[in-house]
Coordinates of C-alpha atoms and ligand atoms in Angstrom, one line a residue:
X170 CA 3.1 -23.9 14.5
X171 CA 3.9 -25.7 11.1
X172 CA 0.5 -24.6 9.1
X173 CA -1.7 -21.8 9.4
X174 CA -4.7 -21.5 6.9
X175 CA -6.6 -17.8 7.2
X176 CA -9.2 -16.5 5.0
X177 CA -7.5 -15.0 1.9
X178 CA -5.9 -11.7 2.8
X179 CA -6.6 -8.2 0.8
X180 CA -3.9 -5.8 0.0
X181 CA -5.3 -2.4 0.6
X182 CA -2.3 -0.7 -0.7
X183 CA -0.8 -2.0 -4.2
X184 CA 0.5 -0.8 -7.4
X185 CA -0.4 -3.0 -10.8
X186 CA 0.8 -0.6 -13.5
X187 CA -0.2 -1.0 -17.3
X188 CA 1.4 -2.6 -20.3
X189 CA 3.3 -5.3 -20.1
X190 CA 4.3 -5.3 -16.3
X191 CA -0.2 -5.4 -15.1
X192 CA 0.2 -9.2 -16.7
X193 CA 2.9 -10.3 -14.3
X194 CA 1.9 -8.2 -11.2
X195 CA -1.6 -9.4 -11.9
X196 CA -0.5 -13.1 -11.8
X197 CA 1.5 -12.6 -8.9
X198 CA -1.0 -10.5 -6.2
X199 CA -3.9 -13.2 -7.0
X200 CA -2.2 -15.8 -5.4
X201 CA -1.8 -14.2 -2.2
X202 CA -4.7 -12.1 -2.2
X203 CA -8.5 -11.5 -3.0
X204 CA -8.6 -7.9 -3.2
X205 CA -6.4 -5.5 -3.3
X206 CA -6.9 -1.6 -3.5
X207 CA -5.3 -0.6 -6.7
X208 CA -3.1 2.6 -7.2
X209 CA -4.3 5.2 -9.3
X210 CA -0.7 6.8 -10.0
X211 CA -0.2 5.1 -14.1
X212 CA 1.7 7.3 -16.1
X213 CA -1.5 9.2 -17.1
X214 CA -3.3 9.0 -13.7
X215 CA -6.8 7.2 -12.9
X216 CA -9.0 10.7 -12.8
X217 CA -12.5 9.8 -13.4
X218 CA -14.9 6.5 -12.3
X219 CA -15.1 5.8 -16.0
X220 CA -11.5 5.5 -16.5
X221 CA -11.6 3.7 -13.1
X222 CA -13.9 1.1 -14.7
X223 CA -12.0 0.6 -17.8
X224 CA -9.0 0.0 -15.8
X225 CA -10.9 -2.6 -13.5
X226 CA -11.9 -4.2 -16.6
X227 CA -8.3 -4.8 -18.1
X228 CA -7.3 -6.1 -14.7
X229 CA -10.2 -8.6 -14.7
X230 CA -9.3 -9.6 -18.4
X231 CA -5.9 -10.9 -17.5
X232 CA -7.3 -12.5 -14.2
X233 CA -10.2 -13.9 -15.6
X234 CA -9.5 -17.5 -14.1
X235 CA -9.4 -16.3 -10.7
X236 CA -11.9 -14.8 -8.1
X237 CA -9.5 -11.7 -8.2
X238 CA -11.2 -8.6 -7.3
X239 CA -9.8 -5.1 -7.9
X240 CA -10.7 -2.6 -5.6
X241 CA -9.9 0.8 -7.2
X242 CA -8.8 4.7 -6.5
X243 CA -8.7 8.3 -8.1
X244 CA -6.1 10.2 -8.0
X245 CA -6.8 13.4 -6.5
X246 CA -5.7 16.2 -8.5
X247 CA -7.1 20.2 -8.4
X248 CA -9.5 19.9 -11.0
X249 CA -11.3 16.5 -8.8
X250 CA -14.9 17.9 -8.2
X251 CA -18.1 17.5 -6.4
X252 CA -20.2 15.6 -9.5
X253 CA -17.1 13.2 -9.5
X254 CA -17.4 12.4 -5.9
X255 CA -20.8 11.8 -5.8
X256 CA -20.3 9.4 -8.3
X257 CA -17.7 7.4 -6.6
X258 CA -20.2 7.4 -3.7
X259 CA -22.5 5.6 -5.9
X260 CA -19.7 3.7 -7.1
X261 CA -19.1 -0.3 -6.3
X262 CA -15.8 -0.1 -8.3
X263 CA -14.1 3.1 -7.1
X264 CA -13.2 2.4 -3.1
X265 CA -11.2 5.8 -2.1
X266 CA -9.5 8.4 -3.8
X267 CA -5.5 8.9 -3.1
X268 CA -3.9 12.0 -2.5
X269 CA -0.4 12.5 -3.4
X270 CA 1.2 15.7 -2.2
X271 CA 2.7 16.6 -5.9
X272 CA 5.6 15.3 -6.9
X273 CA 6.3 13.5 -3.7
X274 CA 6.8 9.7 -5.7
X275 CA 6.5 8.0 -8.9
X276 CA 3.8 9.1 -10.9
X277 CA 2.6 11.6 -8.5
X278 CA 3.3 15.3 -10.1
X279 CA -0.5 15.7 -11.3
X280 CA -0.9 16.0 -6.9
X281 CA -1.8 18.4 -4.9
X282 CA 0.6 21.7 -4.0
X283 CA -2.1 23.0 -1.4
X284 CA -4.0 20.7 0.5
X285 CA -6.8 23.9 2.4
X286 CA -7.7 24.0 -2.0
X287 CA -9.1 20.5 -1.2
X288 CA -11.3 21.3 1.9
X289 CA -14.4 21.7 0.6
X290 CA -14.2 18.1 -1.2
X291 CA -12.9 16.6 2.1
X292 CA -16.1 18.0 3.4
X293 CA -18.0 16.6 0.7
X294 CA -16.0 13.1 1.2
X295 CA -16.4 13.0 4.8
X296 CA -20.3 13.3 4.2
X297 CA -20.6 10.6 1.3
X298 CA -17.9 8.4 3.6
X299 CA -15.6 8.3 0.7
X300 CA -12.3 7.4 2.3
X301 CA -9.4 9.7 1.9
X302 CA -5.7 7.4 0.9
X303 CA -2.9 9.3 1.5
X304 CA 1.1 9.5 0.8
X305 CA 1.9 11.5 3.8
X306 CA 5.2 12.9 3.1
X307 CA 5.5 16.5 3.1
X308 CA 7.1 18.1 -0.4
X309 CA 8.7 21.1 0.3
X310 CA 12.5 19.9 -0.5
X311 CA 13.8 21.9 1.9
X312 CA 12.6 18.9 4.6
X313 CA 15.1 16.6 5.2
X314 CA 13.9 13.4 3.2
X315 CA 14.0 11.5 6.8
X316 CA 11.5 14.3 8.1
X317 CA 9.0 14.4 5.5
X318 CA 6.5 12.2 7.2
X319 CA 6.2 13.7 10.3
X320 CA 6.3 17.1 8.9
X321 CA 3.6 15.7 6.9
X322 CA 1.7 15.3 10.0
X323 CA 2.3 18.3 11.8
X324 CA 1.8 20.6 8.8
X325 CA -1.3 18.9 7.2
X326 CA -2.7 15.5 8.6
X327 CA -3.5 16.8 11.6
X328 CA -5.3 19.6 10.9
X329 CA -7.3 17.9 8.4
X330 CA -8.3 15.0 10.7
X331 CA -9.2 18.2 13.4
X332 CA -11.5 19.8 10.8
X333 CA -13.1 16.7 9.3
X334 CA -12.9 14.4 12.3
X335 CA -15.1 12.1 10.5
X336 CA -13.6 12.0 7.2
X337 CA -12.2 8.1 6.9
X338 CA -8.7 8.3 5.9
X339 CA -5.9 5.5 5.2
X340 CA -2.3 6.7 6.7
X341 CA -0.8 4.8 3.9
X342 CA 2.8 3.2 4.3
X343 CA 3.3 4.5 7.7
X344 CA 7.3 4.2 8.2
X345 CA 7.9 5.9 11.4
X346 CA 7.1 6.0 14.9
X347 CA 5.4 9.5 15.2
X348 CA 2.5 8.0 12.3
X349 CA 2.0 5.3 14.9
X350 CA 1.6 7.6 17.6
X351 CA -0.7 9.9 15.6
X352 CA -3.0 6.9 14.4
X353 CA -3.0 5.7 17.8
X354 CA -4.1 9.3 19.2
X355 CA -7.1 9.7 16.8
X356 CA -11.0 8.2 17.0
X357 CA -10.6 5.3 14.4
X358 CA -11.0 6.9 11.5
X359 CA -7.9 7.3 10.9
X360 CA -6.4 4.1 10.0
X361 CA -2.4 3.0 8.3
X362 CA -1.4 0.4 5.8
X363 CA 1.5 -1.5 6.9
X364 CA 4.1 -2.9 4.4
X365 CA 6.6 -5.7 4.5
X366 CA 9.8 -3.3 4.8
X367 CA 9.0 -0.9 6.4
X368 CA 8.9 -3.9 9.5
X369 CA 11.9 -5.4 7.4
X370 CA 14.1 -3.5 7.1
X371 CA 15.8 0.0 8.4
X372 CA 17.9 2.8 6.5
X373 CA 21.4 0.7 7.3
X374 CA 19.5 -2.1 4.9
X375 CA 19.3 0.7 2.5
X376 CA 22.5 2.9 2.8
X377 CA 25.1 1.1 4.7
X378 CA 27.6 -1.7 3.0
X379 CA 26.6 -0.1 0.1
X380 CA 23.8 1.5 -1.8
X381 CA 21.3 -1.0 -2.0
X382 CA 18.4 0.8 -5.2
X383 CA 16.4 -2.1 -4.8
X384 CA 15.7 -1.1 -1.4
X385 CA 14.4 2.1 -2.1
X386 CA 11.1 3.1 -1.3
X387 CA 9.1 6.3 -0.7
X388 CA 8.3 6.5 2.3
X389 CA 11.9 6.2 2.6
X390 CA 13.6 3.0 5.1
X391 CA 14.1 5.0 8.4
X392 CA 15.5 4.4 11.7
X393 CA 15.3 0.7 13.5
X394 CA 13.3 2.8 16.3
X395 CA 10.7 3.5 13.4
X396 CA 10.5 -0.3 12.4
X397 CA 10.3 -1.7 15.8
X398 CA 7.3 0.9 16.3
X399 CA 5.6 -0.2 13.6
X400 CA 6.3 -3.7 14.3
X401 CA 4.4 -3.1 17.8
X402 CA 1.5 -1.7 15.9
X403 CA 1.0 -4.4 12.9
X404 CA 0.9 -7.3 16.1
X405 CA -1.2 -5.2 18.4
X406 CA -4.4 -6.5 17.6
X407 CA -5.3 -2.6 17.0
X408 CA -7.8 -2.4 14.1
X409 CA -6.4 0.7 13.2
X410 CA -3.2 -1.1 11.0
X411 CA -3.8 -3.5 8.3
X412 CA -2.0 -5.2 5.4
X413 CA -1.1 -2.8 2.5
X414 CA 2.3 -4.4 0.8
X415 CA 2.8 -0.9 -1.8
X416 CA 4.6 -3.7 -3.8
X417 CA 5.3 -1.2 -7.2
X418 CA 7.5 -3.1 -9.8
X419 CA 10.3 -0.8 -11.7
X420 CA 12.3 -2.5 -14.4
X421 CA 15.6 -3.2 -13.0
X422 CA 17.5 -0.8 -15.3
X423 CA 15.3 2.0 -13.9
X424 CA 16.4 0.8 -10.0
X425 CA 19.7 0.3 -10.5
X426 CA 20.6 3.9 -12.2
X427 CA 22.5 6.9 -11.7
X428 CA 19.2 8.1 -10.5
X429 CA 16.8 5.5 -9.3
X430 CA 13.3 4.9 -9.1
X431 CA 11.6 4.1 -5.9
X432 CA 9.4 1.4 -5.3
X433 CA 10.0 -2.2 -3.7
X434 CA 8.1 -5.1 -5.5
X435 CA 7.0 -7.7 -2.7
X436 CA 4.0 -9.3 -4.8
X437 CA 5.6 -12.5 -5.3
X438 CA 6.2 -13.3 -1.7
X439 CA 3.8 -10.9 0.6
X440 CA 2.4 -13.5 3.1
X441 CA 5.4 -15.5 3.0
X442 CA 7.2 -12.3 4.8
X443 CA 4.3 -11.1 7.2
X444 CA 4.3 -14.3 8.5
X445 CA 7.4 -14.5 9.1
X446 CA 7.6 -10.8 11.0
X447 CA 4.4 -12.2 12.8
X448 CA 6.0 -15.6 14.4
X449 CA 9.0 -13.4 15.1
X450 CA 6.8 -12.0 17.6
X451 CA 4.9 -14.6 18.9
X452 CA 1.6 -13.5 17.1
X453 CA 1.1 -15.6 14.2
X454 CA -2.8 -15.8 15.9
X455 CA -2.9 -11.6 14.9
X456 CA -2.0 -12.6 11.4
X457 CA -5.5 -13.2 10.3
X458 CA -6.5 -10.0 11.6
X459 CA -4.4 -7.9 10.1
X460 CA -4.1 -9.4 6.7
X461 CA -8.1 -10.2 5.9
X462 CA -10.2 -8.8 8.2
X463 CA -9.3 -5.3 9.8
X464 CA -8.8 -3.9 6.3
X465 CA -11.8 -5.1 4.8
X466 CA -13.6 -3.5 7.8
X467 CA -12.3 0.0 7.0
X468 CA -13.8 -0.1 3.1
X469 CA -16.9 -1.8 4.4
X470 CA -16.6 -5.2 2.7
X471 CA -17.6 -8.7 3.6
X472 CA -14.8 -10.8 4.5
X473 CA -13.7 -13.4 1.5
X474 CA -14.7 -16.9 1.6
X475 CA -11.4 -17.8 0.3
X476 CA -8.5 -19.5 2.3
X477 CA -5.0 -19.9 1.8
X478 CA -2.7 -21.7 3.5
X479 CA 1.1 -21.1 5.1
X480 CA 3.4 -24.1 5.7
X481 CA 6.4 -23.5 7.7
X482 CA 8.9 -24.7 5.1
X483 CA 11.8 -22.8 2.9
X484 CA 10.8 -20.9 0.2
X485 CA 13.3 -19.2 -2.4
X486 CA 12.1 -16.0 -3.9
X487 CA 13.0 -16.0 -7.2
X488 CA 16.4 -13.9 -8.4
X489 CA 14.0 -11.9 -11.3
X490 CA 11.1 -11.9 -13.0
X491 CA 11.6 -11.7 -16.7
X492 CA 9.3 -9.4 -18.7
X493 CA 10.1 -10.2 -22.2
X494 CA 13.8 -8.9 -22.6
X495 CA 13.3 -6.6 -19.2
X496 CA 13.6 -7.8 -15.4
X497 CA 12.1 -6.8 -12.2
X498 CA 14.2 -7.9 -9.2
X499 CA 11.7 -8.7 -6.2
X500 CA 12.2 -7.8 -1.7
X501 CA 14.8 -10.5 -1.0
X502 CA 15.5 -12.1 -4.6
X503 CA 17.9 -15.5 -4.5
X504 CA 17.1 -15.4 -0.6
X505 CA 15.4 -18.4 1.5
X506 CA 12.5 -17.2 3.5
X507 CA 11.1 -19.7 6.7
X508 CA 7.2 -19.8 5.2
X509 CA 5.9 -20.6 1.5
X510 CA 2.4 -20.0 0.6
X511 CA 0.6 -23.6 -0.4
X512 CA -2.0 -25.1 -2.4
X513 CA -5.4 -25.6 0.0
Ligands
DOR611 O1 8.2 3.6 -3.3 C1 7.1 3.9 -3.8 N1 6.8 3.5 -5.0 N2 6.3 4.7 -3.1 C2 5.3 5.3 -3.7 O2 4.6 6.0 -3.0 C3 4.9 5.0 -5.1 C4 5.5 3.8 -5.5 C5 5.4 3.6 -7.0 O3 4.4 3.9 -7.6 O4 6.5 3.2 -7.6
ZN612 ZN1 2.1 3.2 -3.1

C-alpha cells in the first residue's frame, strides 16, 4: 500500500502546556489530529470547568484557522467535589478528569496520596458517566520504578474497577504486558491509550549505549516483552486500545540535565510512526480504527468528517523545534521515517 487516507484521527491523551510552548504544540497536533484530550497537569493544574473553559479558549485562539477541537480534563486533587462533578456532567468542554497518584510525573504533586479518599466521587462519576483518566503507576518509592505499573494495578486499579464496575476509565499509556492483560480481563469499560514508544521502543533504547534523556518517559520504556504485548493489542482490532500519543514537550536543557525531565514529544510526527508500527504488522486496515474511531467511541463523540492522508514516502523529522532562543528535540529527531503525512 503506497496511500492510505482515514478520517482524521484524535489523540485522547496529549499534553499542550502554556506560554510560549501551547503556540508550537498547538500548531503541530492540528495537523495530525481533530481532537485531542488535553492534559490538565500545567504548572498550576486545570481544577475547576471554568478554568477548563478559559484554557479551551486560549487553545482555540492560537488555532483559530483550523477545525481544531480541544477536548479537556481536571485534575483530580483532594479538595475535587460533588458540585464540580456535576458540572462537568453538564459540561460539553470538560471530557474526563485525570488522576495522578501525587508526585508520580511532571506536574503531578497536587495528586492523590490515597485513592479509597476518592470513592465516593468515583461513585458519583460512575453514575454521571464521567470517565475516570489515569497515570497508573504506583508512588510509593520503595517500588522498583520497572514495577510501578503493575503494582499500580494490583494495589489500586483493580479494586476500583471491582467496586465501581461501571465507572468508565482510560488506562492511560499502558507500557507493559500485565495492563494489557488487565484491560483485556475487564467488561469494556475499562479502556488504555496507546503511545508511539511505548510500541517503539524498549528500556535498551533508553539505558543501553548510553543514557539516551530524550527517551525518557513516565511510564518508563520497559522490557521488549512489554512492547511486543502492547503491540498485539494496538493491531488487535480490540476496541478497548486507542491512540493516545502523551507527546509532552520539555525544553531541551530540562531533558538533557543532571536530572532530567520526563516526557517524549511525538506531536510533529504521530501518524507518520503508528503507521509505520501498523504496516510492520500487516494491519495498516486496523489503523483507522484505532486512531479515529475506537477512541472517539469511549468519550461518546461523533466521528470527524475530516480526512488525512499517509503516503508511503521518506519523511525527516526535524533535528529541533526552536522556541525563541529555547529548543525541543522531537521522538526520532534528524531520523528518516517510511510514511509522511500529506496534503488531501
Ligand atoms: O513522560 C511523561 N510526561 N509522563 C507523564 O505522565 C507526564 C508527561 C509530562 O507532563 O511531561
Ligand atoms: Zn501524559
Amino acid at each position: 500500500m503506497s496511500e492510505l487516507i482515514i478520517t482524521k484521527p484524535d489523540d485522547m491523551h496529549l499534553h499542550l502546556r502554556e506560554g510560549a510552548m501551547l503556540k508550537y504544540a498547538c500548531k503541530d497536533t492540528e495537523k495530525q489530529f481533530a481532537r485531542a484530550i488535553v492534559m490538565p497537569n500545567l504548572k498550576v493544574p486545570i481544577t475547576s470547568v471554568n478554568q477548563a473553559e478559559n484554557y479551551y479558549q486560549d487553545i482555540k485562539k492560537i488555532n483559530r484557522d483550523s477545525n481544531f477541537e480541544p477536548l479537556m480534563t481536571l485534575f483530580f486533587t483532594n479538595a475535587l467535589d460533588r458540585d464540580e462533578i456535576r458540572k462537568v456532567s453538564d459540561s460539553s468542554v470538560v471530557h474526563g478528569i485525570k488522576l495522578y497518584p501525587s508526585g508520580v510525573t511532571t506536574n503531578s504533586d497536587n495528586g492523590i496520596n490515597t485513592i479509597e479518599n476518592c470513592f465516593n466521587i468515583f461513585e458519583l462519576m460512575q453514575e454521571c458517566e464521567v470517565p475516570l483518566l489515569i497515570h497508573g503507576e504506583s508512588n510509593d518509592k520503595s517500588v522498583d520504578i520497572f514495577d510501578r505499573e503493575k503494582v499500580f494495578i494490583d494495589r489500586h486499579l483493580s479494586g476500583i474497577h471491582s467496586k465501581f464496575p461501571e465507572l468508565r476509565i482510560v488506562f492511560e499509556h499502558i507500557s507493559t504486558k500485565e495492563a494489557v492483560d488487565f484491560v483485556i480481563g475487564t467488561n469494556n469499560k475499562v479502556n488504555a491509550t496507546i503511545t508511539p514508544q511505548h510500541m517503539l521502543l524498549d528500556r535498551n533504547d533508553l539505558l543501553s549505549d548510553g543514557i539516551k534523556p530524550h527517551h525518557y518517559c513516565l511510564p518508563i520504556l520497559k522490557r521488549s516483552e512489554d512492547r511486543l504485548a502492547i503491540i498485539k493489542a494496538a493491531v488487535s482490532g480490540s476496541k478497548n486500545f486507542f491512540l493516545g500519543t502523551d507527546s509532552a514537550p520539555h525544553l531541551r536543557h530540562q531533558k538533557e540535565s543532571s536530572c532530567g525531565c520526563a516526557g517524549i514529544y511525538s506531536a510533529v510526527c504521530a501518524m507518520e510512526l503508528y503507521a509505520s508500527i501498523f504496516e510492520a504488522e500487516n494491519a495498516l486496515d486496523k489503523l483507522e480504527n484505532f486512531s479515529s474511531k475506537f477512541g472517539a467511541d469511549f468519550y461518546k463523540l461523533p466521528y470527524n468528517k475530516l480526512k488525512i492522508k499517509l503516503i508511503k514516502q521518506e519523511y525527516q523529522v526535524p533535528r529541533k523545534i526552536n522556541i525563541g532562543t529555547e529548543e525541543i528535540i522531537p521522538l526520532f529527531a534528524g531520523e528518516t521515517l517510511s510514511w509522511q503525512l500529506s496534503e488531501i
